[in-house]
Amino acid sequence: MNALGGRIARLIAAQGPLSVAQFMTIALHDPQAGTYAARDPLGARGDFITAPEICQIFGELMGLWCVQIWRDQGAPKKIRLVELGPGRGTLMADALRAAKLDRDFLAATEVVLVEASPTLRDIQRARLKDSPLPVRWSDRFDETLSDRPLLLLANEFFDALPVRQFVKTERGWCERMVIVEDGRLAFALAPAISHLDIAAGRGDADIGAVYELSPAASALGEEIARVVVSQGGGALIVDYGHNGTGFGETLQAVREHRFANILDEPGEADLSAHVDFASLARAAALGGAKAFGPVAQGAFLERLGVRARAENLERANPGEAARIADAVHRLVDPQKMGTLFKALAILPASALPPPGF
Ligand code: SAH
């Protein structure tokens, strides 16, 4: 067990078992040793790589999507562009490079990056030092971001939000907890059955079935919806996940591009779970907004014109043409990121379908 594992074990000894969500929060965000807090887990040399790190067109198209939503809603004089979990700042840099072609959009926009990790904030600051707009940071999406129309982007952010896990047993649904056993962290089931509404429509789940619930994702989805409804704007959420068609255990640990054990060496692997887009869409509806999608990332990018943009880029950089074609293939191919990754948009209830949906 590493040092963070030891601290978690002492916390459990003092306070009792942790939920999987509590464990995930500490492993990702412990200020000294958490996966995100203490180091940069992104990129070819890190634990995992994301779409904007693979190809600049991804962020460019997201930037143009924002400009289109802003135009469709009458080009309000003031708007706030917020990105949740900006990683290395690459998506925002690419989005602003594309969006700045519309000078009026630039003049109306304030940029806020929501980032918990001081390490990644430093990387974002360096990446965006020549940004066409000043950038400020916020620790979380809170009420200070609710006083203007909002354009919100989130790529591979919701998968990092903590999930609680429930397991179907003979007794009913029991929450999976983290305990200490033989000096190591281990999973165990809570003795009490859960009174959460897990069983709705799932009465036929087999014994041993796992159901994941992300209260943090639902609460945030509803909050974003409320701002979009009261102030205008829209949100574009891209992530890997499912549309509520099945449930199962999706929480995973990835270290240096390989699967790792979830409880071994907390803080040294990235923990994430598939996003439940059906729950997110329900949360948006609770907030009074309309959800569009999810649509598969491949189809979404094709509709936004990824091919035409790639051709232009290849023509301008013939030496890079093979690399660009390969990067686009990774984003859109159903065997790669094209189907598992999906896009969901949240807009005011009266809005027409946004680009790509
Ligand atoms: N969007 C980026 C990075 C994805 S990694 C990309 O596509 O490359 C997840 C990002 O979310 C990291 O920047 C991480 O530090 C941030 N993050 C995760 N959980 C967070 C939380 N609860 N609050 C704020 N930021 C968080």
Short mmCIF file of C-alpha atoms and ligand atoms in Angstrom, two decimals:
data_model
loop_
_atom_site.label_atom_id
_atom_site.label_comp_id
_atom_site.label_asym_id
_atom_site.label_seq_id
_atom_site.Cartn_x
_atom_site.Cartn_y
_atom_site.Cartn_z
CA MET A 1 0.00 0.00 0.00
CA ASN A 2 1.34 3.45 -0.85
CA ALA A 3 1.27 6.49 1.48
CA LEU A 4 -2.17 7.67 0.32
CA GLY A 5 -3.52 4.11 0.73
CA GLY A 6 -2.17 4.17 4.30
CA ARG A 7 -3.92 7.45 5.02
CA ILE A 8 -7.19 6.11 3.60
CA ALA A 9 -6.83 2.99 5.77
CA ARG A 10 -6.39 5.17 8.88
CA LEU A 11 -9.44 7.22 7.90
CA ILE A 12 -11.48 4.02 7.59
CA ALA A 13 -10.19 2.78 10.95
CA ALA A 14 -11.28 6.05 12.56
CA GLN A 15 -14.57 6.67 10.77
CA GLY A 16 -15.77 3.41 9.25
CA PRO A 17 -16.08 2.23 5.64
CA LEU A 18 -16.00 4.72 2.77
CA SER A 19 -18.40 4.66 -0.15
CA VAL A 20 -16.79 4.06 -3.54
CA ALA A 21 -17.56 7.72 -4.33
CA GLN A 22 -15.70 8.92 -1.22
CA PHE A 23 -12.74 6.72 -2.08
CA MET A 24 -12.73 8.02 -5.65
CA THR A 25 -12.79 11.63 -4.50
CA ILE A 26 -9.76 11.14 -2.25
CA ALA A 27 -7.81 9.11 -4.82
CA LEU A 28 -8.35 11.74 -7.52
CA HIS A 29 -8.19 14.95 -5.51
CA ASP A 30 -6.12 14.46 -2.35
CA PRO A 31 -4.09 17.70 -2.31
CA GLN A 32 -0.76 15.91 -1.78
CA ALA A 33 -1.09 12.65 -3.64
CA GLY A 34 -4.31 12.64 -5.71
CA THR A 35 -4.12 11.60 -9.37
CA TYR A 36 -5.08 15.05 -10.62
CA ALA A 37 -3.90 17.25 -7.79
CA ALA A 38 -0.29 16.23 -7.76
CA ARG A 39 0.65 15.45 -11.37
CA ASP A 40 -0.38 15.62 -15.03
CA PRO A 41 -2.03 12.31 -15.93
CA LEU A 42 -2.72 13.25 -19.55
CA GLY A 43 -0.99 12.48 -22.81
CA ALA A 44 1.12 9.78 -24.41
CA ARG A 45 3.47 9.60 -21.40
CA GLY A 46 0.71 9.91 -18.79
CA ASP A 47 -2.13 7.55 -17.95
CA PHE A 48 -4.55 8.34 -20.77
CA ILE A 49 -4.99 10.53 -23.84
CA THR A 50 -8.06 12.56 -24.80
CA ALA A 51 -9.62 13.76 -28.06
CA PRO A 52 -8.25 17.34 -27.98
CA GLU A 53 -4.77 15.94 -27.33
CA ILE A 54 -5.15 13.68 -30.37
CA CYS A 55 -6.38 16.26 -32.85
CA GLN A 56 -6.74 20.07 -32.91
CA ILE A 57 -9.94 19.84 -35.00
CA PHE A 58 -11.87 18.53 -31.99
CA GLY A 59 -11.48 21.76 -30.01
CA GLU A 60 -11.89 23.93 -33.10
CA LEU A 61 -15.29 22.40 -33.87
CA MET A 62 -16.38 22.84 -30.25
CA GLY A 63 -15.42 26.51 -30.45
CA LEU A 64 -17.44 26.96 -33.64
CA TRP A 65 -20.37 25.14 -32.03
CA CYS A 66 -20.36 27.79 -29.29
CA VAL A 67 -20.29 30.64 -31.80
CA GLN A 68 -23.27 29.09 -33.60
CA ILE A 69 -25.33 28.73 -30.39
CA TRP A 70 -24.51 32.34 -29.51
CA ARG A 71 -25.62 33.54 -33.00
CA ASP A 72 -28.78 31.37 -32.89
CA GLN A 73 -29.77 33.06 -29.63
CA GLY A 74 -29.43 36.57 -31.00
CA ALA A 75 -25.76 37.20 -30.18
CA PRO A 76 -26.15 38.49 -26.60
CA LYS A 77 -23.71 41.31 -25.71
CA LYS A 78 -22.23 39.41 -22.79
CA ILE A 79 -21.69 35.69 -22.54
CA ARG A 80 -19.46 33.42 -20.48
CA LEU A 81 -17.56 30.50 -21.99
CA VAL A 82 -16.85 27.95 -19.27
CA GLU A 83 -14.89 24.75 -19.63
CA LEU A 84 -15.12 22.06 -16.96
CA GLY A 85 -11.90 20.11 -16.37
CA PRO A 86 -9.74 21.67 -19.12
CA GLY A 87 -6.82 19.24 -18.68
CA ARG A 88 -3.85 20.80 -20.46
CA GLY A 89 -5.87 23.71 -21.89
CA THR A 90 -5.59 22.33 -25.40
CA LEU A 91 -9.31 22.19 -26.14
CA MET A 92 -9.82 25.81 -25.06
CA ALA A 93 -6.78 27.00 -27.03
CA ASP A 94 -8.12 25.30 -30.18
CA ALA A 95 -11.70 26.48 -29.54
CA LEU A 96 -10.62 30.11 -29.15
CA ARG A 97 -8.40 29.99 -32.23
CA ALA A 98 -11.43 28.96 -34.29
CA ALA A 99 -13.97 31.18 -32.51
CA LYS A 100 -11.87 34.34 -32.78
CA LEU A 101 -12.71 34.47 -36.49
CA ASP A 102 -15.96 35.99 -35.21
CA ARG A 103 -14.79 39.28 -33.68
CA ASP A 104 -18.21 40.07 -32.21
CA PHE A 105 -18.22 36.76 -30.38
CA LEU A 106 -14.80 37.53 -28.98
CA ALA A 107 -15.92 40.96 -27.79
CA ALA A 108 -18.90 39.46 -25.94
CA THR A 109 -17.10 36.57 -24.28
CA GLU A 110 -15.46 36.01 -20.90
CA VAL A 111 -13.57 32.72 -20.39
CA VAL A 112 -13.60 30.74 -17.13
CA LEU A 113 -11.83 27.43 -16.59
CA VAL A 114 -13.18 25.21 -13.82
CA GLU A 115 -10.19 23.25 -12.56
CA ALA A 116 -9.51 21.60 -9.21
CA SER A 117 -5.88 20.71 -9.80
CA PRO A 118 -3.15 23.34 -9.15
CA THR A 119 -0.72 21.33 -11.31
CA LEU A 120 -3.06 21.34 -14.30
CA ARG A 121 -3.92 25.02 -13.74
CA ASP A 122 -0.24 25.90 -14.21
CA ILE A 123 -0.14 23.89 -17.43
CA GLN A 124 -3.36 25.58 -18.64
CA ARG A 125 -1.96 29.04 -17.85
CA ALA A 126 1.15 28.35 -19.92
CA ARG A 127 -0.85 26.84 -22.79
CA LEU A 128 -3.21 29.84 -22.91
CA LYS A 129 -0.69 32.63 -22.38
CA ASP A 130 -1.33 33.99 -25.89
CA SER A 131 -5.08 33.48 -25.69
CA PRO A 132 -7.12 36.11 -27.55
CA LEU A 133 -9.17 36.55 -24.33
CA PRO A 134 -8.17 36.81 -20.69
CA VAL A 135 -8.82 33.61 -18.75
CA ARG A 136 -9.78 33.19 -15.13
CA TRP A 137 -10.12 30.08 -13.01
CA SER A 138 -12.71 28.72 -10.62
CA ASP A 139 -12.48 25.70 -8.30
CA ARG A 140 -15.99 24.59 -9.11
CA PHE A 141 -19.10 25.40 -11.08
CA ASP A 142 -20.92 27.64 -8.62
CA GLU A 143 -23.33 30.58 -8.41
CA THR A 144 -20.66 33.06 -9.54
CA LEU A 145 -21.12 31.52 -13.00
CA SER A 146 -24.88 31.98 -13.11
CA ASP A 147 -25.31 35.71 -13.80
CA ARG A 148 -24.86 35.74 -17.61
CA PRO A 149 -25.67 33.55 -20.57
CA LEU A 150 -23.50 30.45 -20.41
CA LEU A 151 -21.68 28.42 -23.04
CA LEU A 152 -20.28 25.36 -21.33
CA LEU A 153 -17.88 22.74 -22.69
CA ALA A 154 -16.88 19.54 -20.91
CA ASN A 155 -14.82 16.78 -22.47
CA GLU A 156 -13.95 13.78 -20.33
CA PHE A 157 -14.97 15.65 -17.20
CA PHE A 158 -18.14 13.87 -16.09
CA ASP A 159 -16.41 10.46 -16.16
CA ALA A 160 -14.13 11.71 -13.38
CA LEU A 161 -17.05 12.54 -11.08
CA PRO A 162 -17.45 10.07 -8.23
CA VAL A 163 -19.91 7.18 -8.51
CA ARG A 164 -21.60 5.18 -5.79
CA GLN A 165 -22.01 1.49 -6.56
CA PHE A 166 -24.88 -0.75 -5.48
CA VAL A 167 -24.92 -4.53 -5.77
CA LYS A 168 -28.08 -6.65 -6.03
CA THR A 169 -28.09 -9.31 -3.30
CA GLU A 170 -30.64 -11.77 -1.94
CA ARG A 171 -31.49 -9.07 0.61
CA GLY A 172 -31.89 -6.27 -1.94
CA TRP A 173 -29.54 -3.56 -3.21
CA CYS A 174 -26.52 -3.01 -0.95
CA GLU A 175 -23.96 -0.25 -1.34
CA ARG A 176 -20.41 -1.32 -2.09
CA MET A 177 -17.98 0.11 0.44
CA VAL A 178 -14.21 0.26 0.88
CA ILE A 179 -12.89 -1.37 4.06
CA VAL A 180 -9.53 -2.53 5.41
CA GLU A 181 -8.98 -6.30 5.43
CA ASP A 182 -5.70 -8.07 6.25
CA GLY A 183 -3.92 -4.73 6.12
CA ARG A 184 -5.17 -3.92 2.60
CA LEU A 185 -8.02 -1.90 1.12
CA ALA A 186 -10.85 -4.18 0.01
CA PHE A 187 -14.43 -3.99 -1.19
CA ALA A 188 -17.33 -5.13 1.00
CA LEU A 189 -21.08 -4.69 0.95
CA ALA A 190 -22.91 -2.52 3.43
CA PRO A 191 -25.21 -4.60 5.63
CA ALA A 192 -28.22 -2.35 5.15
CA ILE A 193 -30.15 -2.37 1.91
CA SER A 194 -30.41 0.88 0.02
CA HIS A 195 -33.66 2.80 -0.03
CA LEU A 196 -32.60 4.75 -3.10
CA ASP A 197 -34.85 4.28 -6.07
CA ILE A 198 -32.50 1.83 -7.75
CA ALA A 199 -35.00 -0.93 -8.14
CA ALA A 200 -37.32 1.13 -10.36
CA GLY A 201 -37.63 -0.93 -13.52
CA ARG A 202 -34.75 -3.08 -12.39
CA GLY A 203 -36.62 -5.60 -10.31
CA ASP A 204 -35.40 -8.34 -12.63
CA ALA A 205 -31.71 -7.56 -12.12
CA ASP A 206 -29.69 -10.70 -11.45
CA ILE A 207 -28.07 -11.30 -8.09
CA GLY A 208 -24.60 -9.75 -8.30
CA ALA A 209 -25.70 -7.03 -10.76
CA VAL A 210 -24.04 -3.68 -10.14
CA TYR A 211 -25.73 -0.33 -10.48
CA GLU A 212 -23.74 2.91 -10.53
CA LEU A 213 -25.13 6.24 -9.52
CA SER A 214 -23.37 9.60 -9.74
CA PRO A 215 -25.16 12.11 -7.52
CA ALA A 216 -22.43 14.65 -8.33
CA ALA A 217 -23.03 14.33 -12.09
CA SER A 218 -26.80 14.64 -11.75
CA ALA A 219 -26.58 17.64 -9.42
CA LEU A 220 -24.18 19.41 -11.75
CA GLY A 221 -26.27 18.60 -14.83
CA GLU A 222 -29.32 20.13 -13.17
CA GLU A 223 -27.40 23.22 -12.07
CA ILE A 224 -26.06 23.82 -15.58
CA ALA A 225 -29.57 23.40 -16.97
CA ARG A 226 -30.94 26.01 -14.57
CA VAL A 227 -28.38 28.59 -15.68
CA VAL A 228 -28.98 27.86 -19.37
CA VAL A 229 -32.73 28.21 -18.84
CA SER A 230 -32.59 31.42 -16.80
CA GLN A 231 -29.77 33.19 -18.67
CA GLY A 232 -29.63 31.52 -22.11
CA GLY A 233 -26.77 29.71 -23.78
CA GLY A 234 -26.05 26.00 -24.00
CA ALA A 235 -23.82 23.18 -22.81
CA LEU A 236 -21.95 20.56 -24.82
CA ILE A 237 -20.86 17.50 -22.90
CA VAL A 238 -18.69 14.86 -24.58
CA ASP A 239 -17.60 11.73 -22.81
CA TYR A 240 -17.52 7.98 -22.97
CA GLY A 241 -20.61 6.35 -21.64
CA HIS A 242 -23.98 4.75 -22.23
CA ASN A 243 -27.54 5.90 -22.63
CA GLY A 244 -29.00 4.07 -19.67
CA THR A 245 -29.58 0.97 -21.75
CA GLY A 246 -27.85 -1.29 -19.34
CA PHE A 247 -26.15 -1.09 -16.07
CA GLY A 248 -23.04 -2.68 -14.86
CA GLU A 249 -19.75 -2.05 -13.31
CA THR A 250 -17.83 0.53 -15.30
CA LEU A 251 -15.59 2.13 -12.69
CA GLN A 252 -12.03 1.55 -13.86
CA ALA A 253 -8.46 2.42 -13.00
CA VAL A 254 -6.03 3.24 -15.79
CA ARG A 255 -2.34 3.73 -15.24
CA GLU A 256 0.13 4.41 -18.03
CA HIS A 257 -2.49 3.37 -20.62
CA ARG A 258 -3.17 0.01 -18.92
CA PHE A 259 -5.96 -1.16 -16.64
CA ALA A 260 -4.93 -1.28 -13.02
CA ASN A 261 -6.50 -2.45 -9.78
CA ILE A 262 -8.89 0.17 -8.37
CA LEU A 263 -7.82 -0.08 -4.73
CA ASP A 264 -4.08 -0.63 -5.19
CA GLU A 265 -1.95 2.47 -4.94
CA PRO A 266 -4.62 5.18 -4.89
CA GLY A 267 -3.55 8.42 -6.55
CA GLU A 268 -1.29 6.62 -9.01
CA ALA A 269 -3.97 5.59 -11.50
CA ASP A 270 -6.78 7.53 -13.16
CA LEU A 271 -10.21 6.48 -11.89
CA SER A 272 -13.25 7.03 -14.09
CA ALA A 273 -16.66 5.55 -14.81
CA HIS A 274 -18.88 5.52 -17.88
CA VAL A 275 -21.20 8.51 -17.98
CA ASP A 276 -24.88 7.64 -17.72
CA PHE A 277 -26.23 10.03 -20.36
CA ALA A 278 -29.84 9.07 -19.64
CA SER A 279 -29.44 10.26 -16.04
CA LEU A 280 -27.74 13.43 -17.22
CA ALA A 281 -30.59 14.13 -19.66
CA ARG A 282 -33.12 13.56 -16.84
CA ALA A 283 -31.20 15.98 -14.62
CA ALA A 284 -31.26 18.58 -17.40
CA ALA A 285 -35.04 18.14 -17.72
CA LEU A 286 -35.42 18.59 -13.95
CA GLY A 287 -33.59 21.88 -14.36
CA GLY A 288 -36.17 22.93 -16.95
CA ALA A 289 -33.92 22.52 -19.99
CA LYS A 290 -34.02 20.34 -23.07
CA ALA A 291 -31.38 17.68 -23.68
CA PHE A 292 -30.35 16.71 -27.22
CA GLY A 293 -28.62 13.40 -27.84
CA PRO A 294 -26.58 11.62 -26.88
CA VAL A 295 -25.23 11.14 -30.40
CA ALA A 296 -22.14 9.13 -31.17
CA GLN A 297 -18.98 11.26 -31.29
CA GLY A 298 -18.18 10.04 -34.82
CA ALA A 299 -21.56 11.12 -36.22
CA PHE A 300 -21.43 14.36 -34.26
CA LEU A 301 -18.02 15.36 -35.64
CA GLU A 302 -18.98 14.34 -39.19
CA ARG A 303 -22.05 16.59 -39.03
CA LEU A 304 -19.91 19.46 -37.77
CA GLY A 305 -17.67 19.09 -40.83
CA VAL A 306 -14.62 17.28 -39.46
CA ARG A 307 -13.77 15.90 -42.95
CA ALA A 308 -13.74 19.28 -44.70
CA ARG A 309 -11.63 20.79 -41.93
CA ALA A 310 -9.20 17.86 -42.11
CA GLU A 311 -8.82 18.26 -45.87
CA ASN A 312 -8.00 21.96 -45.48
CA LEU A 313 -5.49 21.22 -42.76
CA GLU A 314 -3.87 18.44 -44.80
CA ARG A 315 -3.60 20.72 -47.83
CA ALA A 316 -1.98 23.43 -45.75
CA ASN A 317 0.42 20.94 -44.10
CA PRO A 318 1.18 18.21 -46.66
CA GLY A 319 3.98 16.80 -44.52
CA GLU A 320 1.46 16.20 -41.72
CA ALA A 321 -1.33 14.80 -43.88
CA ALA A 322 -0.93 11.17 -42.80
CA ARG A 323 -0.81 12.14 -39.12
CA ILE A 324 -3.94 14.31 -39.43
CA ALA A 325 -5.86 11.58 -41.27
CA ASP A 326 -4.88 9.06 -38.62
CA ALA A 327 -5.93 11.41 -35.78
CA VAL A 328 -9.35 12.06 -37.34
CA HIS A 329 -9.79 8.32 -37.86
CA ARG A 330 -9.20 7.75 -34.14
CA LEU A 331 -11.89 10.27 -33.23
CA VAL A 332 -14.62 9.08 -35.62
CA ASP A 333 -14.05 5.36 -36.25
CA PRO A 334 -16.64 3.18 -34.46
CA GLN A 335 -13.88 0.76 -33.42
CA LYS A 336 -11.91 3.61 -31.82
CA MET A 337 -13.59 6.60 -30.13
CA GLY A 338 -16.44 7.14 -32.61
CA THR A 339 -19.21 5.21 -30.86
CA LEU A 340 -18.22 4.74 -27.23
CA PHE A 341 -17.81 8.50 -26.91
CA LYS A 342 -21.00 10.51 -27.16
CA ALA A 343 -22.15 14.12 -27.20
CA LEU A 344 -25.08 15.56 -25.24
CA ALA A 345 -26.31 19.14 -25.49
CA ILE A 346 -28.35 21.03 -22.89
CA LEU A 347 -30.31 24.04 -24.17
CA PRO A 348 -33.29 26.17 -23.18
CA ALA A 349 -36.54 24.26 -23.71
CA SER A 350 -37.53 26.44 -26.67
CA ALA A 351 -34.28 25.90 -28.60
CA LEU A 352 -34.06 24.24 -31.99
CA PRO A 353 -31.68 21.27 -32.34
CA PRO A 354 -28.10 22.57 -32.13
CA PRO A 355 -25.45 21.78 -34.77
CA GLY A 356 -24.51 18.11 -34.81
CA PHE A 357 -27.73 16.79 -33.21
N1 SAH B 1 -10.96 18.00 -20.80
C1 SAH B 1 -9.57 17.63 -20.83
C2 SAH B 1 -9.09 16.87 -19.60
C3 SAH B 1 -9.85 15.66 -19.15
S1 SAH B 1 -9.17 15.00 -17.65
C4 SAH B 1 -9.27 16.88 -22.10
O1 SAH B 1 -10.21 16.52 -22.80
O2 SAH B 1 -8.11 16.66 -22.40
C5 SAH B 1 -10.27 15.60 -16.40
C6 SAH B 1 -10.08 17.03 -16.02
O3 SAH B 1 -11.07 17.39 -15.05
C7 SAH B 1 -8.75 17.39 -15.38
O4 SAH B 1 -8.41 18.69 -15.77
C8 SAH B 1 -9.08 17.32 -13.89
O5 SAH B 1 -8.17 17.98 -13.07
C9 SAH B 1 -10.45 17.93 -13.88
N2 SAH B 1 -11.31 17.56 -12.76
C10 SAH B 1 -11.68 16.31 -12.41
N3 SAH B 1 -12.55 16.34 -11.39
C11 SAH B 1 -12.76 17.64 -11.10
C12 SAH B 1 -13.57 18.33 -10.14
N4 SAH B 1 -14.34 17.66 -9.28
N5 SAH B 1 -13.55 19.68 -10.12
C13 SAH B 1 -12.78 20.38 -11.02
N6 SAH B 1 -11.99 19.78 -11.93
C14 SAH B 1 -11.96 18.44 -11.97
#
